[in-house]
Amino acid sequence: MSTTPSPVVDTTAESPEPRNGVDRFFEITRRRSTVGAEVRGGVVTFVTMAYIVILNPIILSGGIDVDGNSLGFTQVAAVTALTAGVMTVLFGLVTRLPFAFAAGLGINSFLAVSVVGQVTWPEAMGLVVINGLLIVLLAATGLRRMIFDAVPVQLKLAITVGIGLFIAFIGFVDAGFVTTTGASSPPIGLGVDGSVATVPTLIFVFTLLLTGVLVARKVKGGILIGLVTGTVLAVVVEAIWDIGPKFTDDGVNPGGWGLSVPELPASLVSIPDLSLIGQVSFGSFERIGVLAALMLVFTLVFTNFFDAMGTMTGLSKEAGVADAKGDFPRLKSALIVEGVGAVAGGYASASSNTVFIESGAGIGEGARTGLANVVTGGLFLVAMFFTPLVSIVPTEVAAAALVIVGALMMAQIRYIDFSEFSVLLPVFLAVTVMPLTYSIANGIGAGFISWVIVRALSGKAKEISPLLWIVAAGFVLYFARGPLEVLLAA
């Protein structure tokens, strides 16, 4: 099997002269893109990510801290949109890459479920800020780049494939196409009791097939057309049948919409409440002790560090801007800005902001430069004032775009040489553990640990970078952090 890397944009080859300053700055023509493609890609990325303005407040406002306090839903929604907008635009301007930012779902859940049971919300956000500062330091000193370079290209490709399966799985779950059975075996199943029996899920299937046909026929704006068509259909269906939400005050409505009901809101505009900005404290070290606080920071750093590394690796491959080793333009700047996202998210009480895998939807639509990020970020800033309007797009429709992009990213597997089992097993573990544990970091960890052990004991120890050994050892601690926290608490 060929090990030739995926096609990349040859920025050294002779290409048409840039048309204007914007073209020159973002390298639009140089990357064989157009302003129209960038705008469409930016809009598609926003549409597929817009759910975070609703979901992040649901997650964070549901966490009750050690003092019995919680974060306000509307305040979190406002800072979520603000931070996503600012960081997405900043990343686009600094790196000229189409990777959008928003509150990371793994970290916000970790904060709401595990951290605030021990500290207050301001103290939890203080830990997020420290996490971000450490990541910036690692990136600025070059250590983060060294770790990135130490990862074998086979594992980088595996990360891309794993992320593709992961976001496709997220799409299937969000759409209700795959659901939990509540049983030990099988743990998940198709739809409701083995059938695709709900209208929202049927609309997902329709949007998926329509978008798939458009992409297969290489229709410009195919993903965006699919999203808009699916949303319009969902609004019409809801207006006729009044399906309602899945979760209500009276219980669960199995046939309802998952996160947001596709209906025109009574009010389109709301004034954002930004009072959570600056509500940060570093008192957690005194409250729970230095060692326990450091263990929480360690978990945050590992999750943030490798989630972002894996996501950027996958997106750069999909965008065709990565070279044969998986490196992409302005890598150091990208790693620094990603750390700044954690600092900004913690300072605004929006949780750590990081690169979003949903950016792949915009890349699939043609985005290749940071101009798409300016579009996406601008829409997030506007969304601060139009939070009710953002909720019109149901997750079942957005999920279709995720499955399409997952399929596109899965294609990278053809560039991995599986002739050696010492490569096959780590790649297999990285690809499968990622979606099955709902964590990019877990998949990367499984791949790294198995790579160094299997390759070393197969007589290839000299080919393994010392840094990879160190990172693998760190992942061992990461996976064992539960028992370690118990020991530290004792």
Coordinates of C-alpha atoms in Angstrom, one line a residue:
M1 CA 0.0 0.0 0.0
S2 CA 1.3 3.5 -0.8
T3 CA 2.5 5.6 2.0
T4 CA 2.4 8.8 0.0
P5 CA 0.9 11.6 2.1
S6 CA -2.3 13.2 1.2
P7 CA -2.2 16.0 -1.4
V8 CA -1.1 19.3 -0.1
V9 CA -1.1 22.8 -1.4
D10 CA 2.3 23.4 -2.9
T11 CA 3.0 27.0 -1.8
T12 CA 6.4 27.0 -3.5
A13 CA 5.0 26.2 -6.9
E14 CA 4.3 29.1 -9.3
S15 CA 0.7 30.3 -8.7
P16 CA -1.4 33.3 -9.9
E17 CA -0.5 36.6 -8.4
P18 CA -2.7 37.7 -5.4
R19 CA -5.6 39.9 -6.5
N20 CA -5.4 42.4 -3.5
G21 CA -4.1 42.9 0.0
V22 CA -6.6 40.6 1.6
D23 CA -5.7 37.8 -0.9
R24 CA -2.0 38.4 -0.2
F25 CA -2.4 38.4 3.6
F26 CA -4.5 35.2 3.8
E27 CA -2.8 33.5 0.8
I28 CA -6.1 32.7 -0.7
T29 CA -5.0 32.4 -4.3
R30 CA -1.8 30.7 -3.2
R31 CA -3.8 27.9 -1.6
R32 CA -6.0 27.6 -4.7
S33 CA -9.0 29.0 -2.9
T34 CA -11.4 31.8 -3.5
V35 CA -13.1 34.5 -1.4
G36 CA -16.5 32.8 -2.1
A37 CA -15.2 29.4 -0.9
E38 CA -13.8 31.0 2.3
V39 CA -17.1 32.8 3.1
R40 CA -19.1 29.6 2.5
G41 CA -16.7 27.6 4.6
G42 CA -16.8 30.1 7.4
V43 CA -20.6 30.1 7.4
V44 CA -20.8 26.3 7.4
T45 CA -18.3 26.1 10.3
F46 CA -20.4 28.5 12.3
V47 CA -23.7 26.7 11.5
T48 CA -22.2 23.4 12.6
M49 CA -20.7 25.0 15.8
A50 CA -23.5 27.3 16.7
Y51 CA -24.9 24.6 19.1
I52 CA -22.1 25.4 21.5
V53 CA -23.7 28.7 22.4
I54 CA -26.6 26.7 23.8
L55 CA -24.8 23.5 24.9
N56 CA -21.9 25.1 26.8
P57 CA -24.4 27.0 29.1
I58 CA -26.4 23.8 29.7
I59 CA -23.3 22.0 30.8
L60 CA -21.7 24.8 32.9
S61 CA -24.8 26.2 34.5
G62 CA -25.7 22.7 35.6
G63 CA -22.6 22.4 37.8
I64 CA -23.1 23.3 41.5
D65 CA -19.8 24.3 43.1
V66 CA -18.5 23.5 46.6
D67 CA -20.3 26.7 48.0
G68 CA -23.6 25.8 46.4
N69 CA -23.3 28.4 43.6
S70 CA -23.9 28.0 39.9
L71 CA -23.2 30.0 36.7
G72 CA -26.1 31.8 35.0
F73 CA -27.3 30.3 31.7
T74 CA -27.7 33.6 29.8
Q75 CA -24.3 34.9 31.2
V76 CA -22.5 31.8 30.1
A77 CA -24.2 31.9 26.6
A78 CA -22.9 35.5 26.2
V79 CA -19.3 34.8 27.1
T80 CA -19.3 31.6 25.1
A81 CA -20.2 33.4 22.0
L82 CA -17.8 36.3 22.8
T83 CA -14.8 34.1 23.5
A84 CA -15.4 31.9 20.5
G85 CA -15.7 34.9 18.3
V86 CA -12.6 36.7 19.5
M87 CA -10.4 33.6 19.5
T88 CA -11.6 32.3 16.1
V89 CA -10.8 35.7 14.5
L90 CA -7.5 35.9 16.4
F91 CA -6.4 32.5 15.2
G92 CA -7.4 33.2 11.7
L93 CA -5.4 36.5 11.6
V94 CA -2.3 35.1 13.3
T95 CA -2.1 31.7 11.6
R96 CA -4.1 32.2 8.4
L97 CA -5.7 28.8 9.0
P98 CA -9.4 27.9 9.0
F99 CA -9.6 26.3 12.4
A100 CA -12.4 27.8 14.5
F101 CA -12.4 28.0 18.3
A102 CA -15.0 27.5 21.0
A103 CA -15.4 26.1 24.5
G104 CA -14.0 22.5 24.5
L105 CA -16.6 20.0 25.4
G106 CA -14.3 17.6 27.2
I107 CA -13.0 20.3 29.6
N108 CA -16.3 22.0 30.3
S109 CA -17.8 18.6 31.3
F110 CA -14.8 17.9 33.5
L111 CA -15.2 21.2 35.2
A112 CA -18.9 20.9 35.8
V113 CA -18.9 17.3 36.9
S114 CA -15.5 16.8 38.7
V115 CA -13.8 20.0 39.5
V116 CA -16.5 22.3 41.0
G117 CA -17.4 19.6 43.5
Q118 CA -14.1 20.5 45.2
V119 CA -13.7 24.2 44.5
T120 CA -15.8 27.2 43.6
W121 CA -16.5 28.3 40.0
P122 CA -14.1 31.2 40.1
E123 CA -11.4 28.9 41.5
A124 CA -12.2 26.3 38.8
M125 CA -11.8 29.0 36.1
G126 CA -8.5 30.0 37.8
L127 CA -7.2 26.4 37.2
V128 CA -8.2 26.8 33.5
V129 CA -6.2 30.0 33.3
I130 CA -3.2 28.3 34.8
N131 CA -3.6 25.4 32.4
G132 CA -3.6 27.9 29.5
L133 CA -0.5 29.7 30.7
L134 CA 1.4 26.4 31.0
I135 CA 0.3 25.5 27.4
V136 CA 1.5 28.9 26.1
L137 CA 4.8 28.4 27.9
L138 CA 5.3 25.0 26.4
A139 CA 4.5 26.4 23.0
A140 CA 6.7 29.5 23.3
T141 CA 9.7 27.5 24.5
G142 CA 9.3 25.1 21.5
L143 CA 8.7 22.0 23.7
R144 CA 5.2 21.6 22.4
R145 CA 6.5 21.7 18.8
M146 CA 9.2 19.2 19.7
I147 CA 6.5 16.8 21.1
F148 CA 4.5 17.4 17.9
D149 CA 7.5 16.6 15.7
A150 CA 8.3 13.4 17.8
V151 CA 4.9 11.9 16.8
P152 CA 5.4 9.4 13.9
V153 CA 3.5 10.3 10.7
Q154 CA 1.5 7.0 11.0
L155 CA 0.1 8.1 14.3
K156 CA -0.6 11.6 13.0
L157 CA -2.7 10.0 10.2
A158 CA -4.3 7.7 12.7
I159 CA -5.4 10.7 14.7
T160 CA -7.0 12.2 11.6
V161 CA -8.9 9.0 10.9
G162 CA -9.9 8.6 14.6
I163 CA -11.2 12.2 14.7
G164 CA -13.2 11.4 11.6
L165 CA -14.9 8.5 13.2
F166 CA -15.3 10.5 16.4
I167 CA -17.1 13.4 14.9
A168 CA -19.2 11.0 12.8
F169 CA -20.2 9.2 16.0
I170 CA -21.0 12.5 17.6
G171 CA -23.2 13.2 14.6
F172 CA -25.0 9.9 14.9
V173 CA -25.6 10.3 18.6
D174 CA -26.7 14.0 18.3
A175 CA -29.2 12.9 15.6
G176 CA -30.7 10.1 17.7
F177 CA -29.6 7.7 15.0
V178 CA -27.5 5.9 17.6
T179 CA -28.8 5.8 21.2
T180 CA -27.9 4.1 24.5
T181 CA -29.9 1.0 25.2
G182 CA -29.5 1.1 29.0
A183 CA -28.3 -2.5 28.9
S184 CA -24.8 -3.9 29.4
S185 CA -25.0 -5.6 26.0
P186 CA -25.4 -4.1 23.5
P187 CA -24.7 -0.7 25.2
I188 CA -25.9 1.2 22.1
G189 CA -28.4 0.6 19.4
L190 CA -30.2 2.1 16.4
G191 CA -32.7 4.9 17.1
V192 CA -35.6 4.0 19.4
D193 CA -35.8 0.3 20.2
G194 CA -33.9 -0.6 17.1
S195 CA -35.8 1.6 14.7
V196 CA -35.4 5.0 13.1
A197 CA -38.8 6.0 14.5
T198 CA -38.6 9.8 15.2
V199 CA -39.2 12.7 12.8
P200 CA -36.0 14.5 13.9
T201 CA -33.9 11.5 13.1
L202 CA -35.6 11.1 9.7
I203 CA -34.8 14.7 9.0
F204 CA -31.2 13.9 9.9
V205 CA -31.2 11.0 7.4
F206 CA -32.8 13.2 4.7
T207 CA -30.2 16.0 5.3
L208 CA -27.3 13.4 5.3
L209 CA -28.4 11.8 2.0
L210 CA -29.1 15.2 0.3
T211 CA -25.7 16.6 1.5
G212 CA -24.0 13.4 0.4
V213 CA -25.4 13.6 -3.1
L214 CA -24.4 17.2 -3.4
V215 CA -20.9 16.5 -2.2
A216 CA -20.6 13.5 -4.5
R217 CA -21.7 15.6 -7.4
K218 CA -19.1 18.3 -6.3
V219 CA -21.8 21.0 -6.0
K220 CA -20.3 24.2 -4.7
G221 CA -21.8 25.0 -1.3
G222 CA -23.1 21.4 -1.0
I223 CA -22.8 21.2 2.7
L224 CA -24.2 24.6 3.3
I225 CA -27.1 23.9 0.9
G226 CA -27.8 20.7 2.9
L227 CA -27.8 22.5 6.2
V228 CA -30.1 25.3 5.1
T229 CA -32.5 22.8 3.4
G230 CA -32.6 20.6 6.4
T231 CA -33.2 23.5 8.8
V232 CA -36.1 24.9 6.6
L233 CA -37.6 21.5 6.5
A234 CA -37.3 21.1 10.3
V235 CA -38.9 24.5 10.9
V236 CA -41.9 23.6 8.6
V237 CA -42.3 20.1 10.2
E238 CA -42.2 21.6 13.7
A239 CA -44.8 24.3 12.8
I240 CA -47.1 21.6 11.4
W241 CA -46.7 18.8 14.1
D242 CA -45.5 20.7 17.2
I243 CA -43.0 17.9 18.1
G244 CA -41.4 19.8 20.9
P245 CA -38.1 19.1 22.8
K246 CA -36.9 15.7 23.9
F247 CA -36.5 16.8 27.5
T248 CA -39.4 18.6 29.2
D249 CA -40.5 19.5 32.7
D250 CA -42.9 16.5 32.5
G251 CA -40.2 14.0 31.6
V252 CA -38.7 12.7 28.4
N253 CA -40.3 12.9 25.0
P254 CA -38.5 10.2 23.0
G255 CA -39.6 11.6 19.6
G256 CA -38.6 15.2 20.4
W257 CA -35.8 17.4 19.2
G258 CA -32.5 16.8 21.0
L259 CA -31.0 20.2 21.9
S260 CA -33.0 23.0 20.3
V261 CA -36.4 23.2 18.8
P262 CA -36.4 24.5 15.2
E263 CA -39.0 27.3 15.5
L264 CA -38.9 31.0 15.0
P265 CA -38.2 32.7 18.4
A266 CA -40.5 35.3 19.9
S267 CA -37.6 37.7 20.1
L268 CA -34.6 37.7 17.8
V269 CA -32.4 40.1 19.7
S270 CA -31.0 40.0 23.3
I271 CA -28.5 42.2 25.0
P272 CA -25.5 40.1 26.2
D273 CA -24.7 39.9 29.9
L274 CA -20.9 39.9 30.2
S275 CA -20.7 40.1 34.0
L276 CA -18.8 36.8 34.3
I277 CA -15.7 38.2 32.7
G278 CA -12.9 38.4 35.2
Q279 CA -14.6 36.2 37.8
V280 CA -11.4 34.2 38.5
S281 CA -9.7 33.1 41.7
F282 CA -6.6 31.1 42.4
G283 CA -7.7 30.0 45.8
S284 CA -8.0 26.4 44.9
F285 CA -4.5 25.6 46.1
E286 CA -5.4 26.8 49.6
R287 CA -8.8 25.1 49.6
I288 CA -7.9 21.6 48.5
G289 CA -4.1 21.6 48.8
V290 CA -1.3 22.1 46.3
L291 CA -0.9 18.4 45.2
A292 CA -4.7 18.0 44.6
A293 CA -4.8 21.2 42.7
L294 CA -1.8 20.3 40.6
M295 CA -3.4 17.0 39.7
L296 CA -6.5 18.9 38.4
V297 CA -4.2 21.2 36.4
F298 CA -2.3 18.1 35.1
T299 CA -5.6 16.6 33.8
L300 CA -6.6 19.9 32.2
V301 CA -3.2 20.4 30.5
F302 CA -3.1 16.8 29.1
T303 CA -6.7 17.0 27.8
N304 CA -6.2 20.5 26.3
F305 CA -2.7 19.8 24.9
F306 CA -3.5 16.6 23.0
D307 CA -7.1 17.3 22.1
A308 CA -5.8 20.4 20.3
M309 CA -2.8 18.7 18.8
G310 CA -4.9 15.9 17.4
T311 CA -7.6 18.2 16.1
M312 CA -5.1 20.5 14.3
T313 CA -3.3 17.5 12.9
G314 CA -6.5 16.1 11.4
L315 CA -7.8 19.5 10.2
S316 CA -4.5 20.4 8.5
K317 CA -4.5 17.1 6.7
E318 CA -8.1 17.6 5.6
A319 CA -7.4 21.2 4.4
G320 CA -4.3 20.0 2.4
V321 CA -2.0 22.4 4.2
A322 CA 0.1 19.8 6.0
D323 CA 3.4 18.4 4.7
A324 CA 4.5 14.8 4.6
K325 CA 5.4 14.9 8.3
G326 CA 2.1 16.4 9.3
D327 CA 3.4 19.9 10.0
F328 CA 1.5 22.9 8.8
P329 CA 2.2 26.6 8.3
R330 CA 2.9 28.8 11.3
L331 CA 2.7 25.8 13.6
K332 CA 4.4 27.5 16.6
S333 CA 2.0 30.5 16.4
A334 CA -1.0 28.1 16.2
L335 CA 0.1 26.3 19.3
I336 CA 0.7 29.5 21.2
V337 CA -2.7 31.0 20.2
E338 CA -4.4 27.7 21.2
G339 CA -3.0 28.2 24.7
V340 CA -4.2 31.8 24.7
G341 CA -7.7 30.3 24.0
A342 CA -7.5 28.4 27.3
V343 CA -6.5 31.6 29.2
A344 CA -9.2 33.7 27.5
G345 CA -11.9 31.0 28.1
G346 CA -11.0 30.7 31.8
Y347 CA -10.9 34.5 32.3
A348 CA -14.3 34.9 30.7
S349 CA -15.8 31.9 32.7
A350 CA -16.6 30.2 29.3
S351 CA -14.2 27.3 30.0
S352 CA -11.1 26.6 27.9
N353 CA -11.5 27.5 24.3
T354 CA -9.7 25.3 21.8
V355 CA -9.8 24.3 18.1
F356 CA -13.1 22.6 17.2
I357 CA -13.3 19.5 15.0
E358 CA -16.4 20.9 13.5
S359 CA -14.1 23.2 11.5
G360 CA -13.8 20.2 9.2
A361 CA -17.3 21.0 7.9
G362 CA -16.1 24.4 6.6
I363 CA -12.9 22.8 5.3
G364 CA -15.1 20.3 3.5
E365 CA -17.0 23.3 2.0
G366 CA -13.7 24.7 0.6
A367 CA -12.2 26.8 3.4
R368 CA -8.4 26.9 3.3
T369 CA -7.4 30.1 4.9
G370 CA -7.9 32.3 8.0
L371 CA -10.5 34.4 6.1
A372 CA -13.0 31.6 6.8
N373 CA -12.2 32.1 10.5
V374 CA -12.9 35.8 10.3
V375 CA -16.3 35.0 8.9
T376 CA -17.0 32.3 11.5
G377 CA -15.7 34.5 14.4
G378 CA -17.7 37.5 13.2
L379 CA -20.9 35.4 13.2
F380 CA -20.2 34.3 16.7
L381 CA -19.8 37.9 17.8
V382 CA -23.1 38.7 16.1
A383 CA -24.6 35.6 17.8
M384 CA -24.1 37.3 21.2
F385 CA -27.0 39.5 20.3
F386 CA -29.0 36.9 18.4
T387 CA -28.8 33.9 20.8
P388 CA -32.5 33.0 20.2
L389 CA -31.9 32.9 16.4
V390 CA -28.9 30.7 16.6
S391 CA -31.0 28.0 18.3
I392 CA -33.2 27.6 15.2
V393 CA -30.7 25.1 13.6
P394 CA -31.5 21.7 15.3
T395 CA -28.6 19.4 16.2
E396 CA -30.2 16.7 14.1
V397 CA -29.5 18.8 11.0
A398 CA -26.0 20.0 12.1
A399 CA -25.2 16.3 12.8
A400 CA -25.5 15.4 9.1
A401 CA -22.6 17.7 8.3
L402 CA -20.5 16.1 11.0
V403 CA -21.1 12.6 9.5
I404 CA -20.2 13.9 6.0
V405 CA -16.9 15.4 7.3
G406 CA -16.2 12.3 9.3
A407 CA -16.4 10.2 6.1
L408 CA -14.0 12.7 4.3
M409 CA -11.5 12.5 7.1
M410 CA -11.7 8.7 7.2
A411 CA -10.2 8.6 3.7
Q412 CA -6.8 9.5 5.1
I413 CA -6.4 5.9 6.3
R414 CA -5.3 4.9 2.7
Y415 CA -1.9 6.6 3.4
I416 CA -1.0 4.3 6.3
D417 CA 1.2 1.3 5.6
F418 CA -0.3 -1.6 7.6
S419 CA 2.3 -4.2 6.5
E420 CA 3.9 -4.1 10.0
F421 CA 1.7 -5.2 12.9
S422 CA 3.7 -3.0 15.3
V423 CA 2.2 -0.1 13.3
L424 CA -1.2 -1.6 12.8
L425 CA -2.1 -2.2 16.5
P426 CA -1.2 1.3 17.8
V427 CA -3.0 2.9 14.8
F428 CA -6.0 0.6 15.4
L429 CA -6.2 1.5 19.1
A430 CA -5.8 5.3 18.4
V431 CA -8.6 5.2 15.8
T432 CA -11.1 3.0 17.8
V433 CA -10.5 4.3 21.4
M434 CA -11.1 7.9 20.3
P435 CA -14.8 7.5 19.4
L436 CA -15.6 4.6 21.8
T437 CA -14.4 6.7 24.8
Y438 CA -15.7 10.0 23.4
S439 CA -12.2 11.5 23.9
I440 CA -9.5 12.6 21.4
A441 CA -7.0 12.6 24.2
N442 CA -7.8 9.0 25.2
G443 CA -7.3 7.8 21.7
I444 CA -4.0 9.6 21.3
G445 CA -2.9 8.2 24.7
A446 CA -3.8 4.6 23.7
G447 CA -1.9 5.0 20.4
F448 CA 1.2 6.6 22.0
I449 CA 1.5 4.0 24.8
S450 CA 1.0 1.0 22.5
W451 CA 3.4 2.5 19.9
V452 CA 6.3 2.8 22.3
I453 CA 5.7 -0.6 24.0
V454 CA 5.0 -2.7 20.9
R455 CA 7.6 -1.0 18.7
A456 CA 10.3 -1.2 21.4
L457 CA 9.7 -4.9 22.1
S458 CA 9.6 -5.6 18.4
G459 CA 13.3 -4.5 18.0
K460 CA 12.6 -0.9 16.9
A461 CA 13.4 1.0 20.2
K462 CA 16.0 3.1 18.5
E463 CA 13.4 4.5 16.1
I464 CA 11.3 5.9 19.0
S465 CA 12.0 9.5 20.0
P466 CA 12.9 10.0 23.7
L467 CA 10.1 12.6 23.9
L468 CA 7.6 10.0 22.8
W469 CA 8.6 7.8 25.7
I470 CA 8.2 10.7 28.1
V471 CA 4.7 11.6 26.7
A472 CA 3.7 8.0 26.8
A473 CA 4.7 7.8 30.5
G474 CA 2.7 11.0 31.1
F475 CA -0.3 9.3 29.5
V476 CA 0.1 6.4 31.9
L477 CA -0.2 8.8 34.8
Y478 CA -3.2 10.5 33.0
F479 CA -5.1 7.2 32.7
A480 CA -4.3 6.4 36.3
R481 CA -5.2 9.8 37.6
G482 CA -8.3 8.5 39.5
P483 CA -6.4 6.2 41.9
L484 CA -3.6 8.8 42.2
E485 CA -6.2 11.5 43.2
V486 CA -7.5 9.1 45.9
L487 CA -4.0 8.5 47.2
L488 CA -3.2 12.2 47.2
A489 CA -6.5 12.9 49.0
A490 CA -5.6 10.3 51.6

